[in-house]
Structure formats: structure tokens, C-alpha cells
Amino acid sequence: RVLTLRRRACGTPPPNDRSRIITTQDRQDFGEDPLTVRDTDHYKDEYVTGFVEKWDDLIDWKARYASEGRFFIDQLKERGVKTVLDVATGTGFHSVRLVEEGFETVSADGSPEMLAKAFANGLKHGGHILRVVHADWRWLNRDVHGTYDAIICLGNSFTHLFSARDRRKALAEFYAMLKHDGVLIIDQRNYDALLDGDYGNKHVYYYCGDDVTAEPEYVDEGLARFRYTFPDKSRYHLNMFPLRKEYVRRLMREVGFQRIDTYGDFQETYHGDQPDFYIHIAEKA
Ligand code: SAM
């Protein structure tokens, strides 16, 4: 079933950056030919500190709270969810929101720098001590313990997996970490519109006014390369895998989820009647 939801949010705050040590790295490295960078592990090199810090400064959390509304919280509460694993913690926006709403929350991410930023943000936004765990989705069960009522993977994060094998592996890991009647929530950009030319490559996404813009610089069936421009004219890029909506739904079904509802979310722009984001809610039982 494909349902429609009208909601305005400020988009996807990009997260942090390079591995092992916390750096002040401000330059991204896509090598000589950025269009050949199609690698699941490259996200750690894309979320450099300058990009993440700028994003967190410009997209203020209060505005994001207000615009996102209670959609995810209501979906979780309606299902009696008590424990949540946030697998794409990033700078911590959803984890903090969940903790504030009383959910027992564990915050995982593959980037240690992101987790450090999320932990600091937890303290900054309400004095919350987030329970952070460093874990890659492909080996989630190795590094995170227990089972959860819900897993969330939000902010167009699943798009960082570049091979079908990685996507299946990650979904299987999510499935295994859910209780028998657990729910998985994944959101994604509407890549179908981009791939099918419904937006053209001139489409510009505006985040919270016109402070930050995101433009698809290059798109093919295996790569969506976006350019992010900030008010000081600085530019950053993300290379992502353009997930087609039906493909993600099929993968979820194949991994074992019994019911999948997909919501169209009119997030950042108001052009036409195409949603900019989809939200998949997959139930295990
Ligand atoms: N959910 C947050 C939000 O909406 O603000 C952050 C989203 S950010 C676009 C994507 C996050 O996914 C990053 O923090 C990145 O480190 C993480 N990530 C990407 N691929 C991953 C993987 N294979 N395993 C674990 N984390 C991963």
C-alpha cells in the first residue's frame, strides 16, 4: 500500500566524517573522477566536519522538531513501542527526540565522530546522556546487544549502501534485532522522480528557507551525486545509491517483513505533487 502524508520538515541533516579520530577535516576527497566513487564505506569520508557543523548550525533543531511534527513518535506509540534502536544516529536529532518522548533508546552509527557529536548534542539539548554504540549495519548483531521493539534508519541514510549484498545484509541484521512483532522505519529520498526525469537535474531542494540548497549534480541507475551549497558559498557533495521505492519495498518483503506501508512525505519543496521523501514502515508480524 502506498499512503500519502503531508508534512513539512527541514530535511536530512548530514552527519559527520572521517574514521577513528575526531578531525577538523573540512575537505572532501572524491579523487580524480567523483562519478566512479560508488562504495558503501565512503560515507565516512563524505561527512567531513565542516559539512556537518555547518548543517547543524543552520538547520536548528527547534525548527526541525516543529516541521517534522509527531509522525514518527505517533507511529511508534500506536504500536506500543518501548525500546528503539536508532541505527543512523548521525548528529542525534531523532535519538534525542525519542529519549524526550520516553522511549528507551540506543543510538548506533558507523561513524565514531558522529556518535561523539550526537553525545554532545544530547547534553546540549536537554542534558540527555545518549547510549551510543559504534556499529556498522552490516555487522549490527555483533556490536549491539539485545532486541528492540523498533529500529529507525532515518534521514535518507540507507542510500549509503552501494551494493545489493550490503542492502540485504543490513536489512537482515535489522530484522534479527527486532522482537517478534517489531517494526522497522526507513526513509529515503524520492529517487524515482529523479531517475525518471520527473524533476530534471535542475531541481533544487531548499532546507529551512534558502539557507542550504541541495541539487542533483549527476544521476544514473547506480549513482545520485548531490551538491550542497551553504550561504557562505561553500559546497559539499554526497554520492548515494538511488533507491527506487518499489525496490526497497521488495527487499523488505524478501527479508521477511510481513506488511510494508509507504508514506509520501512532502518535505523540503512544494513543487508539483511528487513527494520528496518516502517513509517505509515495515512490520515483522
Ligand atoms: N538520522 C540522522 C538524521 O536524520 O539527522 C542522520 C542521517 S545521516 C544522512 C546518515 C548516517 O548514517 C550517518 O551518520 C552515517 O555515519 C550513517 N551510516 C551510513 N552508512 C552506515 C553503515 N553502513 N553503518 C552504520 N552507519 C552508517
Short mmCIF file of N, CA and C in Angstrom, two decimals, residues 15-138:
data_model
loop_
_atom_site.label_atom_id
_atom_site.label_comp_id
_atom_site.label_asym_id
_atom_site.label_seq_id
_atom_site.Cartn_x
_atom_site.Cartn_y
_atom_site.Cartn_z
N PRO A 15 25.53 14.21 8.60
CA PRO A 15 26.32 13.92 9.76
C PRO A 15 27.80 14.13 9.53
N ASN A 16 28.54 13.43 10.26
CA ASN A 16 29.98 13.60 10.37
C ASN A 16 30.78 12.66 9.48
N ASP A 17 31.84 12.46 9.69
CA ASP A 17 33.03 12.33 8.86
C ASP A 17 34.06 11.20 8.99
N ARG A 18 35.31 11.52 9.13
CA ARG A 18 36.38 10.54 8.91
C ARG A 18 36.54 9.57 10.08
N SER A 19 37.27 8.49 9.83
CA SER A 19 37.29 7.41 10.80
C SER A 19 38.34 7.58 11.90
N ARG A 20 38.07 6.87 12.98
CA ARG A 20 38.99 6.70 14.11
C ARG A 20 39.21 7.93 15.00
N ILE A 21 39.70 9.03 14.43
CA ILE A 21 39.95 10.17 15.30
C ILE A 21 39.02 11.31 14.92
N ILE A 22 38.74 12.16 15.90
CA ILE A 22 37.89 13.29 15.59
C ILE A 22 38.76 14.36 14.92
N THR A 23 38.41 14.70 13.72
CA THR A 23 39.26 15.60 12.96
C THR A 23 38.53 16.92 12.73
N THR A 24 39.25 17.88 12.26
CA THR A 24 38.61 19.11 11.82
C THR A 24 38.68 19.18 10.30
N GLN A 25 38.73 18.01 9.72
CA GLN A 25 38.80 17.87 8.27
C GLN A 25 37.65 18.64 7.61
N ASP A 26 38.00 19.48 6.67
CA ASP A 26 36.95 20.29 6.06
C ASP A 26 36.81 20.02 4.57
N ARG A 27 37.73 19.24 4.03
CA ARG A 27 37.68 18.99 2.59
C ARG A 27 37.28 17.55 2.32
N GLN A 28 36.40 17.40 1.35
CA GLN A 28 36.03 16.04 0.96
C GLN A 28 37.00 15.54 -0.10
N ASP A 29 37.14 14.23 -0.18
CA ASP A 29 38.05 13.68 -1.18
C ASP A 29 37.31 12.64 -2.02
N PHE A 30 37.00 13.03 -3.25
CA PHE A 30 36.34 12.10 -4.17
C PHE A 30 37.29 11.63 -5.26
N GLY A 31 38.57 11.96 -5.11
CA GLY A 31 39.54 11.51 -6.09
C GLY A 31 39.40 12.24 -7.42
N GLU A 32 40.01 11.67 -8.45
CA GLU A 32 40.05 12.36 -9.74
C GLU A 32 38.73 12.32 -10.49
N ASP A 33 38.01 11.21 -10.32
CA ASP A 33 36.73 11.10 -11.01
C ASP A 33 35.63 10.75 -10.00
N PRO A 34 34.97 11.77 -9.46
CA PRO A 34 33.97 11.56 -8.41
C PRO A 34 32.84 10.61 -8.81
N LEU A 35 32.59 10.50 -10.12
CA LEU A 35 31.47 9.66 -10.56
C LEU A 35 31.79 8.17 -10.45
N THR A 36 33.06 7.86 -10.20
CA THR A 36 33.40 6.44 -10.03
C THR A 36 33.34 6.02 -8.55
N VAL A 37 33.09 6.98 -7.67
CA VAL A 37 33.05 6.65 -6.24
C VAL A 37 31.67 6.10 -5.90
N ARG A 38 31.58 4.78 -5.85
CA ARG A 38 30.31 4.09 -5.61
C ARG A 38 30.59 2.98 -4.60
N ASP A 39 30.86 3.39 -3.38
CA ASP A 39 31.41 2.48 -2.40
C ASP A 39 30.70 2.66 -1.05
N THR A 40 30.20 1.57 -0.48
CA THR A 40 29.46 1.63 0.78
C THR A 40 30.27 2.29 1.89
N ASP A 41 31.56 2.08 1.91
CA ASP A 41 32.37 2.59 3.03
C ASP A 41 32.74 4.07 2.89
N HIS A 42 32.43 4.66 1.75
CA HIS A 42 32.91 6.03 1.50
C HIS A 42 32.18 7.10 2.32
N TYR A 43 31.03 6.74 2.94
CA TYR A 43 30.27 7.77 3.67
C TYR A 43 31.12 8.43 4.75
N LYS A 44 32.05 7.67 5.30
CA LYS A 44 32.88 8.23 6.38
C LYS A 44 33.76 9.36 5.87
N ASP A 45 34.09 9.33 4.59
CA ASP A 45 34.92 10.39 4.01
C ASP A 45 34.10 11.56 3.48
N GLU A 46 32.80 11.36 3.39
CA GLU A 46 31.96 12.42 2.82
C GLU A 46 31.45 13.38 3.88
N TYR A 47 31.15 12.82 5.07
CA TYR A 47 30.62 13.67 6.13
C TYR A 47 31.76 14.32 6.91
N VAL A 48 32.48 15.20 6.24
CA VAL A 48 33.60 15.87 6.91
C VAL A 48 33.05 16.88 7.92
N THR A 49 33.91 17.23 8.86
CA THR A 49 33.47 18.06 9.98
C THR A 49 32.83 19.38 9.53
N GLY A 50 33.46 20.04 8.56
CA GLY A 50 32.94 21.34 8.12
C GLY A 50 31.50 21.23 7.64
N PHE A 51 31.22 20.20 6.89
CA PHE A 51 29.88 19.96 6.33
C PHE A 51 28.88 19.75 7.48
N VAL A 52 29.23 18.88 8.39
CA VAL A 52 28.32 18.52 9.48
C VAL A 52 28.06 19.71 10.40
N GLU A 53 29.13 20.41 10.75
CA GLU A 53 28.99 21.54 11.67
C GLU A 53 28.10 22.61 11.05
N LYS A 54 28.32 22.88 9.78
CA LYS A 54 27.53 23.91 9.09
C LYS A 54 26.06 23.53 9.10
N TRP A 55 25.84 22.27 8.79
CA TRP A 55 24.46 21.79 8.71
C TRP A 55 23.77 21.93 10.07
N ASP A 56 24.45 21.50 11.11
CA ASP A 56 23.86 21.55 12.45
C ASP A 56 23.62 22.99 12.90
N ASP A 57 24.50 23.91 12.46
CA ASP A 57 24.34 25.33 12.80
C ASP A 57 23.12 25.93 12.11
N LEU A 58 22.97 25.56 10.84
CA LEU A 58 21.95 26.24 10.03
C LEU A 58 20.55 25.68 10.20
N ILE A 59 20.48 24.37 10.34
CA ILE A 59 19.16 23.74 10.49
C ILE A 59 18.92 23.60 11.99
N ASP A 60 18.31 24.59 12.56
CA ASP A 60 18.22 24.50 14.01
C ASP A 60 17.18 23.46 14.42
N TRP A 61 17.49 22.79 15.50
CA TRP A 61 16.71 21.62 15.89
C TRP A 61 15.26 21.95 16.22
N LYS A 62 15.06 23.15 16.77
CA LYS A 62 13.69 23.52 17.13
C LYS A 62 12.82 23.58 15.87
N ALA A 63 13.40 24.15 14.81
CA ALA A 63 12.65 24.25 13.55
C ALA A 63 12.39 22.86 12.99
N ARG A 64 13.36 22.00 13.12
CA ARG A 64 13.19 20.64 12.60
C ARG A 64 12.12 19.89 13.41
N TYR A 65 12.16 20.07 14.72
CA TYR A 65 11.14 19.46 15.59
C TYR A 65 9.75 19.90 15.12
N ALA A 66 9.64 21.23 14.97
CA ALA A 66 8.32 21.79 14.64
C ALA A 66 7.84 21.27 13.30
N SER A 67 8.74 21.22 12.32
CA SER A 67 8.30 20.85 10.99
C SER A 67 8.09 19.35 10.84
N GLU A 68 8.83 18.57 11.59
CA GLU A 68 8.66 17.12 11.46
C GLU A 68 7.39 16.63 12.15
N GLY A 69 6.98 17.39 13.17
CA GLY A 69 5.75 17.02 13.86
C GLY A 69 5.90 15.73 14.63
N ARG A 70 4.79 15.05 14.85
CA ARG A 70 4.78 13.86 15.70
C ARG A 70 4.67 12.57 14.91
N PHE A 71 4.94 12.64 13.61
CA PHE A 71 4.67 11.47 12.78
C PHE A 71 5.34 10.19 13.30
N PHE A 72 6.65 10.24 13.47
CA PHE A 72 7.38 9.02 13.88
C PHE A 72 6.99 8.61 15.31
N ILE A 73 6.86 9.61 16.17
CA ILE A 73 6.51 9.33 17.57
C ILE A 73 5.14 8.65 17.62
N ASP A 74 4.20 9.18 16.87
CA ASP A 74 2.85 8.59 16.89
C ASP A 74 2.85 7.18 16.32
N GLN A 75 3.61 6.97 15.24
CA GLN A 75 3.69 5.63 14.66
C GLN A 75 4.22 4.63 15.68
N LEU A 76 5.22 5.03 16.44
CA LEU A 76 5.82 4.13 17.43
C LEU A 76 4.87 3.91 18.59
N LYS A 77 4.26 4.98 19.08
CA LYS A 77 3.38 4.85 20.25
C LYS A 77 2.14 4.03 19.92
N GLU A 78 1.61 4.23 18.70
CA GLU A 78 0.43 3.45 18.28
C GLU A 78 0.70 1.96 18.34
N ARG A 79 1.96 1.58 18.15
CA ARG A 79 2.32 0.15 18.14
C ARG A 79 2.83 -0.32 19.50
N GLY A 80 2.71 0.52 20.49
CA GLY A 80 3.12 0.12 21.85
C GLY A 80 4.63 -0.04 22.00
N VAL A 81 5.39 0.65 21.14
CA VAL A 81 6.86 0.53 21.18
C VAL A 81 7.42 1.16 22.45
N LYS A 82 8.34 0.46 23.09
CA LYS A 82 9.01 0.99 24.29
C LYS A 82 10.52 1.15 24.04
N THR A 83 11.10 0.19 23.31
CA THR A 83 12.55 0.24 23.09
C THR A 83 12.85 0.49 21.60
N VAL A 84 13.78 1.41 21.34
CA VAL A 84 14.10 1.77 19.96
C VAL A 84 15.61 1.75 19.76
N LEU A 85 16.02 1.18 18.63
CA LEU A 85 17.41 1.26 18.20
C LEU A 85 17.47 2.22 17.02
N ASP A 86 18.15 3.35 17.21
CA ASP A 86 18.36 4.31 16.13
C ASP A 86 19.66 3.92 15.44
N VAL A 87 19.58 3.32 14.27
CA VAL A 87 20.81 2.79 13.65
C VAL A 87 21.57 3.83 12.84
N ALA A 88 20.91 4.97 12.56
CA ALA A 88 21.59 6.04 11.80
C ALA A 88 21.53 7.32 12.64
N THR A 89 22.18 7.27 13.77
CA THR A 89 22.07 8.35 14.75
C THR A 89 22.50 9.69 14.19
N GLY A 90 23.56 9.71 13.40
CA GLY A 90 24.04 10.98 12.87
C GLY A 90 24.37 11.92 14.01
N THR A 91 23.90 13.15 13.91
CA THR A 91 24.19 14.12 14.98
C THR A 91 23.19 14.02 16.12
N GLY A 92 22.31 13.05 16.07
CA GLY A 92 21.50 12.70 17.24
C GLY A 92 20.09 13.24 17.29
N PHE A 93 19.64 13.89 16.21
CA PHE A 93 18.33 14.54 16.27
C PHE A 93 17.20 13.59 16.70
N HIS A 94 17.09 12.45 16.01
CA HIS A 94 15.96 11.56 16.35
C HIS A 94 16.16 10.86 17.68
N SER A 95 17.40 10.52 18.00
CA SER A 95 17.66 9.86 19.29
C SER A 95 17.22 10.76 20.45
N VAL A 96 17.57 12.03 20.37
CA VAL A 96 17.20 12.96 21.45
C VAL A 96 15.68 13.08 21.53
N ARG A 97 15.07 13.18 20.37
CA ARG A 97 13.61 13.29 20.33
C ARG A 97 12.96 12.07 20.99
N LEU A 98 13.48 10.89 20.70
CA LEU A 98 12.92 9.65 21.26
C LEU A 98 13.10 9.61 22.77
N VAL A 99 14.28 9.99 23.23
CA VAL A 99 14.55 9.98 24.67
C VAL A 99 13.59 10.94 25.37
N GLU A 100 13.40 12.10 24.77
CA GLU A 100 12.48 13.08 25.37
C GLU A 100 11.06 12.55 25.45
N GLU A 101 10.70 11.70 24.50
CA GLU A 101 9.34 11.14 24.48
C GLU A 101 9.22 9.89 25.36
N GLY A 102 10.29 9.54 26.04
CA GLY A 102 10.22 8.44 26.99
C GLY A 102 10.58 7.07 26.45
N PHE A 103 11.04 7.00 25.20
CA PHE A 103 11.45 5.69 24.66
C PHE A 103 12.83 5.33 25.21
N GLU A 104 12.99 4.05 25.50
CA GLU A 104 14.32 3.57 25.88
C GLU A 104 15.10 3.42 24.58
N THR A 105 16.13 4.23 24.42
CA THR A 105 16.75 4.37 23.10
C THR A 105 18.24 4.05 23.12
N VAL A 106 18.67 3.26 22.14
CA VAL A 106 20.10 3.05 21.93
C VAL A 106 20.45 3.68 20.58
N SER A 107 21.56 4.40 20.55
CA SER A 107 21.92 5.19 19.37
C SER A 107 23.18 4.63 18.72
N ALA A 108 23.01 4.03 17.55
CA ALA A 108 24.16 3.42 16.87
C ALA A 108 24.51 4.20 15.61
N ASP A 109 25.76 4.10 15.19
CA ASP A 109 26.19 4.71 13.93
C ASP A 109 27.55 4.11 13.57
N GLY A 110 27.85 4.11 12.29
CA GLY A 110 29.13 3.58 11.84
C GLY A 110 30.25 4.59 11.93
N SER A 111 29.91 5.83 12.21
CA SER A 111 30.91 6.88 12.29
C SER A 111 31.12 7.28 13.76
N PRO A 112 32.32 7.03 14.31
CA PRO A 112 32.56 7.40 15.71
C PRO A 112 32.46 8.90 15.93
N GLU A 113 32.82 9.68 14.90
CA GLU A 113 32.75 11.14 15.04
C GLU A 113 31.30 11.59 15.16
N MET A 114 30.44 10.93 14.42
CA MET A 114 29.01 11.24 14.51
C MET A 114 28.51 10.96 15.90
N LEU A 115 28.93 9.82 16.44
CA LEU A 115 28.45 9.45 17.78
C LEU A 115 28.93 10.47 18.81
N ALA A 116 30.16 10.95 18.64
CA ALA A 116 30.68 11.96 19.57
C ALA A 116 29.84 13.23 19.48
N LYS A 117 29.51 13.60 18.25
CA LYS A 117 28.69 14.81 18.03
C LYS A 117 27.28 14.59 18.62
N ALA A 118 26.74 13.39 18.41
CA ALA A 118 25.40 13.09 18.93
C ALA A 118 25.40 13.16 20.46
N PHE A 119 26.44 12.59 21.05
CA PHE A 119 26.53 12.59 22.53
C PHE A 119 26.55 14.03 23.05
N ALA A 120 27.37 14.86 22.40
CA ALA A 120 27.45 16.28 22.80
C ALA A 120 26.10 16.96 22.59
N ASN A 121 25.44 16.64 21.49
CA ASN A 121 24.14 17.25 21.23
C ASN A 121 23.09 16.82 22.25
N GLY A 122 23.19 15.57 22.72
CA GLY A 122 22.26 15.09 23.75
C GLY A 122 22.37 15.95 25.01
N LEU A 123 23.60 16.23 25.39
CA LEU A 123 23.83 17.06 26.58
C LEU A 123 23.33 18.49 26.34
N LYS A 124 23.63 18.98 25.13
CA LYS A 124 23.26 20.36 24.80
C LYS A 124 21.74 20.55 24.73
N HIS A 125 21.06 19.56 24.17
CA HIS A 125 19.61 19.67 24.01
C HIS A 125 18.90 18.93 25.13
N GLY A 126 18.92 19.46 26.32
CA GLY A 126 18.12 18.89 27.41
C GLY A 126 18.91 18.06 28.40
N GLY A 127 20.23 18.02 28.29
CA GLY A 127 21.04 17.30 29.27
C GLY A 127 20.83 15.79 29.23
N HIS A 128 20.55 15.26 28.06
CA HIS A 128 20.34 13.81 27.93
C HIS A 128 21.66 13.09 27.69
N ILE A 129 21.82 11.95 28.36
CA ILE A 129 23.01 11.13 28.12
C ILE A 129 22.62 10.00 27.18
N LEU A 130 23.01 10.14 25.92
CA LEU A 130 22.64 9.12 24.94
C LEU A 130 23.48 7.86 25.14
N ARG A 131 22.86 6.71 24.90
CA ARG A 131 23.59 5.43 24.96
C ARG A 131 24.07 5.13 23.56
N VAL A 132 25.31 5.49 23.28
CA VAL A 132 25.81 5.37 21.91
C VAL A 132 26.62 4.09 21.71
N VAL A 133 26.48 3.51 20.54
CA VAL A 133 27.23 2.30 20.19
C VAL A 133 27.78 2.45 18.77
N HIS A 134 29.06 2.18 18.64
CA HIS A 134 29.67 2.24 17.31
C HIS A 134 29.41 0.93 16.58
N ALA A 135 28.65 0.98 15.52
CA ALA A 135 28.33 -0.27 14.81
C ALA A 135 27.99 0.02 13.36
N ASP A 136 28.52 -0.83 12.50
CA ASP A 136 28.13 -0.78 11.09
C ASP A 136 26.91 -1.69 10.91
N TRP A 137 25.96 -1.24 10.07
CA TRP A 137 24.72 -2.02 9.90
C TRP A 137 24.99 -3.45 9.44
N ARG A 138 26.06 -3.62 8.67
CA ARG A 138 26.30 -4.95 8.09
C ARG A 138 26.73 -5.97 9.13
#
